[in-house]
Amino acid sequence: MAASFHIQRLALLWNPCRGGCHEEERRVRANDREYNEKFQYASNCIMTSKYNIITFLPVNLFEQFQEVANTYFLFLLILQLIPQISSLSWFTTIVPLALVLSITAVKDATDDYFRHKSDNQVNNRQSQVLIRGLLQNEKWMNVRVGDIIKLENNQFVAADLLLLSSSEPHGLCYIETAELDGETNMKVRQSVSVTSELGDPNNLASFDGEVVCEPPNNKLDRFCGTLYWRDKKYNLTNQNMLLRGCVLRNTEACYGLVIFAGPDTKLMQNSGRTKFKRTSIDRLMNTLVLWIFGFLVCMGVILAVGNAVWEREVGSLFQSYLPWDPPVDNFLFSAFLSFWSYVIILNTVVPISLYVSVEVIRLGHSYFINWDQQMFCSQCNTAAEARTTTLNEELGQVEYIFSDKTGTLTQNIMSFNKCSINGQTYGEATDPLGPQKRLDFTPFNPLADPDFCFYDDTLLESVKVGDLHTHEFFRLLSLCHTVMSEEKSEELVYKAQSPDEGALVTAARNFGFVFRYRTPGTITTTEMGRTVTYTLLAILDFNNIRKRMSVIVRNPEGRIRLYCKGADTVLLERLHPCNQELMNITSDHLNEYGADGLRTLALAYRDLTEDEWETWSESHRCADKATDCREDHLAAAYEQIEQDMMLLGATAIEDKLQEGVPETIAILSLSNIKIWVLTGDKQETAVNIGYSCKMLTDDMTEVFIISGHTVQSVRQELRRARERMIDLSRSRDGVKEDRMEGWGEACFMGNGFRERQGGDASLPPPPPNLMENISGEFALVINGHSLAHALEADMETEFVSTACACKAVICCRVTPLQKAQVVELIKKHKKAVTLAIGDGANDVSMIKSAHIGVGISGQEGIQAVLSSDYSFSQFRFLQRLLLVHGRWSYLRMCRFLCYFFYKNFAFTMVHFWFGFFCGFSAQTVYDQYFITLYNIVYTSLPVLAMGIFDQDVPEQRSLEYPKLYEPGQLNLLFNKREFFICIAQGIYTSVVLFFVPYAVLLDATQSTGEPLADYQTFAVTTATALVIVVSVQIALDTGFWTLINHVFVWGSVGSYFTIMFALHSHTLFGIFPNQFHFVGSAQSTLLQPVVWLTIALATAICIVPVLAFRFLKLDLKPQLSDTVRYTQLVRQKKRKPVGRSMGGAWRGAGSVSEGRLGARGSSRRSGYAFAHQEGFGELITSGKNMRLSSLALATFASRHSSSWIDTLRRKKHTHTPPSASGECSPAPSCVSGSVPQLSNSSSVLGGSQDTPIEEETGTSPAQNTHTAPTSSTQTPPVLAAASETVAPQSPAQAPNASTLTSAAVKAHGGDSPGGWTLTLGTVQEALFGWRGITARTTASSSPGPPCVAKETREIE
């Protein structure tokens, strides 16, 4: 299994014809290798490895030097080999370059070794091949196209085979396709009837049939071919094929003809190279490296010009005793050589170790995700998995989440909940206030499923009394399906193609209509204890267009009846007119079920006469045998018979939400992440699931429904939605901006849409910045047919501008392709980071299209997981993936990059300043060994430790304060502005490190009176000061210290002194006198007090301004993380028990929401979302006997605040760079007398917990995610406060603002108007977008943010 899994994941380039030709069709003759070899078909040997022992070194080096950075440093190495331009030894470049290449080569070799191991394991598997009439064991790699292979039970299928015969009756066999589509249930395949009797090897040896079929392709569900044998031809379909990667199950043996082998098999054809995803930081980093290279060239030009001037004006005076080295004969040529010399010396501004360090950090972050025990699901024994290491920091920048519904938000575990039979609804609780009593079916039906739950005994009584409609209802459910049954230990087990079908057949089973088993021509049931066998005349199969399936059966009395089940939208319009009254009643019931978020299905039947059956059967036979447009002919035949049906009723199935979905969506919404649900369900079902999971809430300003069937109607509906948004936003804020009114007057008149004269002339969409500034919480629901129009080129802007102004968007009845198109649309127009999450094969295109793809390992197999970048088993883990791992990864990577560029500029620019004092002679300041070791020894490990382990706030606070996530969305921590700040700091440091030692040592003397102004003393002093300064700087930058950080930071300083004293020792000089020129320099220099004073002075000048700036910034304009850290300090100093538990707050919120959901009176109907695959009905009827088949299966905080983060967001969308002051300043604190009533239910600053604060803060935070003690399912306490709206209050009730302010001042020990005095009021708005002056009308049970009063009580 592991080997086959490797095969599926790895890409393989395929050339179907060795001669380079394109294969248009494939011809295969059985038992004739000589004939088949003429076509040069691929062998069955697969090779996913890239190298062998001979090719590894040249191929791997060739691949590595395709990286621009590696090629650049190779170019520098070549330059250093030219004596005339190199002032550095060649090893200063080759050592770091060789280290980088070696690390990458070892990684590539390790990966390829495992690929070789996997390939060998698969290629050396044994298979029984029929050769010259005898079965012989052959390795898989030796199997050829046209061979006949024998497979035994539980064996892997070696190649793509045409099934010839089987040990089962009528050529049936059973396979498991988990390696292909992730489905673990068994599927049935059947051989062509003419070959099904060739079960003996002697008969198969004489088989010489020829197959003409399609060329190799990657379509797993389709095969088209023809078998020619004995002057007859037989059509071949996918149901006759066994594909490589499948496993034979419950079948003793079978024989197959190899059609496709090795790289031509569908498994390998689907192993295409996945699109490589790069993060925004990657793209920015590449741009910055190019800028740095340009800066390097500019410095080289400046110094070369300086060299030319110096050689002409000054150097010419020394020609008599300091002549130019040949071949230099003039100052211009000297300048030319000087340029290349400085390119070599200053090359460290383009760091060679940058890319390797980034990959190491990303690898560490990936391991943290894999090791996180709070993302481990014990129920399914599945851990979270980072399937890529290149996207971790982008997890901290997500703005849009596109989610599937079924299996992602819901469990995809269906239960029969309610039904409507002949106008009577069943399933409602008889006593809503009393305890629910589960029905016991065992006394009534010994074959009942003990796990089935139902509570309405009136339906069971209706069955017992023999109500004809009820009996017919459950008879339909027991007959109209493609479920297969199996007896296991005297227990009846159903293998359903979809969870929905399994739930319906199980319901019929418990109510006395038990499906027992089927053959290709019969269905046997037990009805009320009596065994009944129906003749199966036809199955009218399901597909995505029909949205229904039917069976035609003949009962033992000879009566022919068609039973049909399907989506109500397609089935109700095919009813007989006499059903109108019953249809109205049933439609009302469907609306009620839809309001409860249930998946519904309508049921109907039709009686057929013998003549009607015979006539239709003939037309069906002709359609089935059609060679062209067979599917269209069959659909027309099905449509002909499925008319004038009689309505029986409807079913309602519950697909329960996954654990923690509402809380997760709530927290993600507070993080300013917009969530879009893309589902194949009907509008009503999706909308009600949206309410259930709190994506949609009754407190939302408005929910817009887009359901137009034409381009013009969709355009009008979208514009009306925008008109309404702008109108409500203006009335809400009380501001009528001129640009709003101008656009509104052009588009609207009164409350209606005004078209221009001329019909279809379109008005321009509103300005983007206008839609971005809309306040209020809106949601958009759009149907699949409307979405198809909205995705057209001329409608894209209309749709995006409307949808992106909404907090939530639900797209219903969408196809897999439309899911991908929606994601691509947002990527194209919004330039935002997108994340797609799903659990089924229909989500693969969406997952691959998004910047980040997340797969849920659920009920629909592992196709989504195999295509994803990250995977886990529960949707609720997404909040931890983004808010903890993603935010930390982004923070760490940004801090790493800022420090990395800083330290390299501080190191390199010293050479630039020195050029002005050494006659531009390309002399280096430092010892060449220091230059070599600086980036790979002295400064590499501390920055790696910071990049892997750093934190700004503990993980609990990351979840409690979701607004901390927003700086990543705005890309505030590392951008071009931050880059230039780091560069400026690095240049400033280089100036200090050069000129301070230069000025001090210029006139300094030793204690003996000897001068200190020599080159070697200056070099040692500057290098020592540099190492100390950058070490102190990273100590300041590190926000979370671990033992590893301490060891790496202080160990690097220690290693510098150890190595320096060793390199300057007499021992090495005695061994290599030509290599170590600084003998004794370290000892003599560092013994001088003035040198240490110089180092201390340089360090102080470099670090003190940084400290001063940071303290001022922290005091005057703290960032959100600074505010959070401060509030935790306040809570630790003033520890008091907190009031209500968080769980109670959540339960209260949930109960209110449920009440509102029930109160919604709009008519909603829920549609049944089919999960079937087309083709199973035809398969069931294709044989005469069958044994078994198993066919797989929030309005929360006010988001319109004027906080600094929202100001920056508006600036971002209007393409205005954020100002320096706006980047980290919180909103003004609330000091008005109209402060809303304050509640003690929870605290924004700390939240309410079940335990006192002392308990919570007494535990030290975990160093890493995987050891953190906080449960990911714990609801963050901040959510209760954030999810409640603010109620107005009278002035008499309002607390005195001056009292609050003075209390805060007292707590901080001063009356200073700045700094932390204002942050308590600021925290409310900065963290949750709440403004004290905002008055929103809600129920009295919804308190406003209680932070100020509660925190004041704690302080006092």
PDB file of N, CA, C and O in Angstrom, residues 191-227:
ATOM      1  N   SER A 191     -17.166  -9.094 -16.412  1.00  0.00           N
ATOM      2  CA  SER A 191     -16.535  -9.356 -17.704  1.00  0.00           C
ATOM      3  C   SER A 191     -17.587  -9.371 -18.806  1.00  0.00           C
ATOM      4  O   SER A 191     -18.792  -9.460 -18.547  1.00  0.00           O
ATOM      5  N   VAL A 192     -17.112  -9.273 -20.047  1.00  0.00           N
ATOM      6  CA  VAL A 192     -18.015  -9.430 -21.191  1.00  0.00           C
ATOM      7  C   VAL A 192     -18.555 -10.863 -21.178  1.00  0.00           C
ATOM      8  O   VAL A 192     -17.825 -11.821 -20.889  1.00  0.00           O
ATOM      9  N   SER A 193     -19.832 -11.016 -21.481  1.00  0.00           N
ATOM     10  CA  SER A 193     -20.468 -12.328 -21.335  1.00  0.00           C
ATOM     11  C   SER A 193     -19.789 -13.401 -22.184  1.00  0.00           C
ATOM     12  O   SER A 193     -19.690 -14.562 -21.779  1.00  0.00           O
ATOM     13  N   VAL A 194     -19.261 -13.040 -23.354  1.00  0.00           N
ATOM     14  CA  VAL A 194     -18.686 -14.035 -24.253  1.00  0.00           C
ATOM     15  C   VAL A 194     -17.375 -14.602 -23.706  1.00  0.00           C
ATOM     16  O   VAL A 194     -16.973 -15.719 -24.056  1.00  0.00           O
ATOM     17  N   THR A 195     -16.687 -13.849 -22.820  1.00  0.00           N
ATOM     18  CA  THR A 195     -15.432 -14.354 -22.260  1.00  0.00           C
ATOM     19  C   THR A 195     -15.585 -14.861 -20.830  1.00  0.00           C
ATOM     20  O   THR A 195     -14.619 -15.384 -20.257  1.00  0.00           O
ATOM     21  N   SER A 196     -16.777 -14.709 -20.241  1.00  0.00           N
ATOM     22  CA  SER A 196     -16.932 -15.062 -18.834  1.00  0.00           C
ATOM     23  C   SER A 196     -16.786 -16.555 -18.583  1.00  0.00           C
ATOM     24  O   SER A 196     -16.505 -16.965 -17.457  1.00  0.00           O
ATOM     25  N   GLU A 197     -16.961 -17.381 -19.627  1.00  0.00           N
ATOM     26  CA  GLU A 197     -16.835 -18.821 -19.433  1.00  0.00           C
ATOM     27  C   GLU A 197     -15.423 -19.337 -19.673  1.00  0.00           C
ATOM     28  O   GLU A 197     -15.157 -20.532 -19.530  1.00  0.00           O
ATOM     29  N   LEU A 198     -14.489 -18.432 -20.031  1.00  0.00           N
ATOM     30  CA  LEU A 198     -13.113 -18.861 -20.296  1.00  0.00           C
ATOM     31  C   LEU A 198     -12.317 -18.913 -18.989  1.00  0.00           C
ATOM     32  O   LEU A 198     -11.273 -18.289 -18.849  1.00  0.00           O
ATOM     33  N   GLY A 199     -12.787 -19.661 -18.042  1.00  0.00           N
ATOM     34  CA  GLY A 199     -12.160 -19.676 -16.743  1.00  0.00           C
ATOM     35  C   GLY A 199     -10.962 -20.589 -16.639  1.00  0.00           C
ATOM     36  O   GLY A 199     -10.174 -20.495 -15.706  1.00  0.00           O
ATOM     37  N   ASP A 200     -10.791 -21.471 -17.599  1.00  0.00           N
ATOM     38  CA  ASP A 200      -9.703 -22.442 -17.543  1.00  0.00           C
ATOM     39  C   ASP A 200      -8.481 -21.896 -18.278  1.00  0.00           C
ATOM     40  O   ASP A 200      -8.614 -21.319 -19.363  1.00  0.00           O
ATOM     41  N   PRO A 201      -7.277 -22.081 -17.750  1.00  0.00           N
ATOM     42  CA  PRO A 201      -6.082 -21.577 -18.454  1.00  0.00           C
ATOM     43  C   PRO A 201      -5.942 -22.130 -19.866  1.00  0.00           C
ATOM     44  O   PRO A 201      -5.427 -21.435 -20.751  1.00  0.00           O
ATOM     45  N   ASN A 202      -6.394 -23.375 -20.102  1.00  0.00           N
ATOM     46  CA  ASN A 202      -6.304 -23.928 -21.448  1.00  0.00           C
ATOM     47  C   ASN A 202      -7.171 -23.154 -22.426  1.00  0.00           C
ATOM     48  O   ASN A 202      -6.777 -22.886 -23.563  1.00  0.00           O
ATOM     49  N   ASN A 203      -8.369 -22.792 -21.988  1.00  0.00           N
ATOM     50  CA  ASN A 203      -9.245 -22.006 -22.852  1.00  0.00           C
ATOM     51  C   ASN A 203      -8.687 -20.596 -23.070  1.00  0.00           C
ATOM     52  O   ASN A 203      -8.746 -20.052 -24.169  1.00  0.00           O
ATOM     53  N   LEU A 204      -8.141 -20.019 -22.002  1.00  0.00           N
ATOM     54  CA  LEU A 204      -7.592 -18.668 -22.131  1.00  0.00           C
ATOM     55  C   LEU A 204      -6.346 -18.651 -23.007  1.00  0.00           C
ATOM     56  O   LEU A 204      -6.067 -17.651 -23.678  1.00  0.00           O
ATOM     57  N   ALA A 205      -5.591 -19.731 -23.018  1.00  0.00           N
ATOM     58  CA  ALA A 205      -4.391 -19.791 -23.851  1.00  0.00           C
ATOM     59  C   ALA A 205      -4.730 -19.726 -25.327  1.00  0.00           C
ATOM     60  O   ALA A 205      -3.922 -19.258 -26.146  1.00  0.00           O
ATOM     61  N   SER A 206      -5.911 -20.193 -25.678  1.00  0.00           N
ATOM     62  CA  SER A 206      -6.323 -20.163 -27.083  1.00  0.00           C
ATOM     63  C   SER A 206      -7.092 -18.896 -27.442  1.00  0.00           C
ATOM     64  O   SER A 206      -7.488 -18.725 -28.595  1.00  0.00           O
ATOM     65  N   PHE A 207      -7.305 -18.037 -26.451  1.00  0.00           N
ATOM     66  CA  PHE A 207      -8.033 -16.789 -26.705  1.00  0.00           C
ATOM     67  C   PHE A 207      -7.146 -15.832 -27.500  1.00  0.00           C
ATOM     68  O   PHE A 207      -6.029 -15.503 -27.100  1.00  0.00           O
ATOM     69  N   ASP A 208      -7.626 -15.389 -28.661  1.00  0.00           N
ATOM     70  CA  ASP A 208      -6.842 -14.496 -29.518  1.00  0.00           C
ATOM     71  C   ASP A 208      -7.630 -13.256 -29.918  1.00  0.00           C
ATOM     72  O   ASP A 208      -7.451 -12.700 -30.997  1.00  0.00           O
ATOM     73  N   GLY A 209      -8.516 -12.833 -29.035  1.00  0.00           N
ATOM     74  CA  GLY A 209      -9.308 -11.636 -29.322  1.00  0.00           C
ATOM     75  C   GLY A 209      -8.438 -10.395 -29.416  1.00  0.00           C
ATOM     76  O   GLY A 209      -7.349 -10.323 -28.842  1.00  0.00           O
ATOM     77  N   GLU A 210      -8.909  -9.411 -30.166  1.00  0.00           N
ATOM     78  CA  GLU A 210      -8.187  -8.154 -30.336  1.00  0.00           C
ATOM     79  C   GLU A 210      -9.033  -7.006 -29.800  1.00  0.00           C
ATOM     80  O   GLU A 210     -10.227  -6.897 -30.102  1.00  0.00           O
ATOM     81  N   VAL A 211      -8.405  -6.165 -29.027  1.00  0.00           N
ATOM     82  CA  VAL A 211      -9.072  -5.007 -28.417  1.00  0.00           C
ATOM     83  C   VAL A 211      -8.591  -3.738 -29.104  1.00  0.00           C
ATOM     84  O   VAL A 211      -7.379  -3.516 -29.236  1.00  0.00           O
ATOM     85  N   VAL A 212      -9.530  -2.934 -29.559  1.00  0.00           N
ATOM     86  CA  VAL A 212      -9.243  -1.612 -30.099  1.00  0.00           C
ATOM     87  C   VAL A 212      -9.895  -0.607 -29.163  1.00  0.00           C
ATOM     88  O   VAL A 212     -11.115  -0.645 -28.948  1.00  0.00           O
ATOM     89  N   CYS A 213      -9.096   0.268 -28.592  1.00  0.00           N
ATOM     90  CA  CYS A 213      -9.633   1.156 -27.547  1.00  0.00           C
ATOM     91  C   CYS A 213      -8.963   2.523 -27.615  1.00  0.00           C
ATOM     92  O   CYS A 213      -8.099   2.781 -28.457  1.00  0.00           O
ATOM     93  N   GLU A 214      -9.370   3.396 -26.700  1.00  0.00           N
ATOM     94  CA  GLU A 214      -8.831   4.743 -26.618  1.00  0.00           C
ATOM     95  C   GLU A 214      -7.367   4.697 -26.191  1.00  0.00           C
ATOM     96  O   GLU A 214      -6.918   3.731 -25.579  1.00  0.00           O
ATOM     97  N   PRO A 215      -6.606   5.741 -26.495  1.00  0.00           N
ATOM     98  CA  PRO A 215      -5.201   5.786 -26.062  1.00  0.00           C
ATOM     99  C   PRO A 215      -5.123   6.031 -24.556  1.00  0.00           C
ATOM    100  O   PRO A 215      -6.133   6.331 -23.908  1.00  0.00           O
ATOM    101  N   PRO A 216      -3.950   5.906 -23.966  1.00  0.00           N
ATOM    102  CA  PRO A 216      -3.810   6.159 -22.520  1.00  0.00           C
ATOM    103  C   PRO A 216      -4.290   7.552 -22.143  1.00  0.00           C
ATOM    104  O   PRO A 216      -4.020   8.528 -22.836  1.00  0.00           O
ATOM    105  N   ASN A 217      -5.027   7.639 -21.039  1.00  0.00           N
ATOM    106  CA  ASN A 217      -5.520   8.917 -20.531  1.00  0.00           C
ATOM    107  C   ASN A 217      -5.711   8.805 -19.024  1.00  0.00           C
ATOM    108  O   ASN A 217      -5.529   7.741 -18.438  1.00  0.00           O
ATOM    109  N   ASN A 218      -6.088   9.885 -18.400  1.00  0.00           N
ATOM    110  CA  ASN A 218      -6.181   9.913 -16.941  1.00  0.00           C
ATOM    111  C   ASN A 218      -7.611   9.884 -16.424  1.00  0.00           C
ATOM    112  O   ASN A 218      -7.859  10.200 -15.261  1.00  0.00           O
ATOM    113  N   LYS A 219      -8.566   9.511 -17.242  1.00  0.00           N
ATOM    114  CA  LYS A 219      -9.967   9.504 -16.824  1.00  0.00           C
ATOM    115  C   LYS A 219     -10.289   8.179 -16.143  1.00  0.00           C
ATOM    116  O   LYS A 219     -10.423   7.145 -16.805  1.00  0.00           O
ATOM    117  N   LEU A 220     -10.435   8.234 -14.826  1.00  0.00           N
ATOM    118  CA  LEU A 220     -10.633   7.013 -14.051  1.00  0.00           C
ATOM    119  C   LEU A 220     -12.015   6.408 -14.245  1.00  0.00           C
ATOM    120  O   LEU A 220     -12.202   5.207 -14.042  1.00  0.00           O
ATOM    121  N   ASP A 221     -12.986   7.207 -14.598  1.00  0.00           N
ATOM    122  CA  ASP A 221     -14.363   6.713 -14.653  1.00  0.00           C
ATOM    123  C   ASP A 221     -14.845   6.445 -16.078  1.00  0.00           C
ATOM    124  O   ASP A 221     -16.037   6.258 -16.296  1.00  0.00           O
ATOM    125  N   ARG A 222     -13.941   6.422 -17.047  1.00  0.00           N
ATOM    126  CA  ARG A 222     -14.394   6.221 -18.419  1.00  0.00           C
ATOM    127  C   ARG A 222     -13.404   5.342 -19.180  1.00  0.00           C
ATOM    128  O   ARG A 222     -12.193   5.487 -19.053  1.00  0.00           O
ATOM    129  N   PHE A 223     -13.959   4.422 -19.935  1.00  0.00           N
ATOM    130  CA  PHE A 223     -13.163   3.616 -20.857  1.00  0.00           C
ATOM    131  C   PHE A 223     -14.053   3.262 -22.030  1.00  0.00           C
ATOM    132  O   PHE A 223     -15.202   2.862 -21.869  1.00  0.00           O
ATOM    133  N   CYS A 224     -13.515   3.406 -23.220  1.00  0.00           N
ATOM    134  CA  CYS A 224     -14.285   3.129 -24.429  1.00  0.00           C
ATOM    135  C   CYS A 224     -13.440   2.242 -25.345  1.00  0.00           C
ATOM    136  O   CYS A 224     -12.311   2.604 -25.702  1.00  0.00           O
ATOM    137  N   GLY A 225     -13.975   1.100 -25.672  1.00  0.00           N
ATOM    138  CA  GLY A 225     -13.229   0.186 -26.534  1.00  0.00           C
ATOM    139  C   GLY A 225     -14.150  -0.868 -27.132  1.00  0.00           C
ATOM    140  O   GLY A 225     -15.351  -0.935 -26.827  1.00  0.00           O
ATOM    141  N   THR A 226     -13.573  -1.691 -27.992  1.00  0.00           N
ATOM    142  CA  THR A 226     -14.323  -2.755 -28.669  1.00  0.00           C
ATOM    143  C   THR A 226     -13.467  -4.018 -28.694  1.00  0.00           C
ATOM    144  O   THR A 226     -12.270  -3.956 -28.993  1.00  0.00           O
ATOM    145  N   LEU A 227     -14.099  -5.143 -28.389  1.00  0.00           N
ATOM    146  CA  LEU A 227     -13.431  -6.443 -28.463  1.00  0.00           C
ATOM    147  C   LEU A 227     -13.875  -7.148 -29.753  1.00  0.00           C
ATOM    148  O   LEU A 227     -15.070  -7.323 -29.985  1.00  0.00           O
TER     149      LEU A 227
END
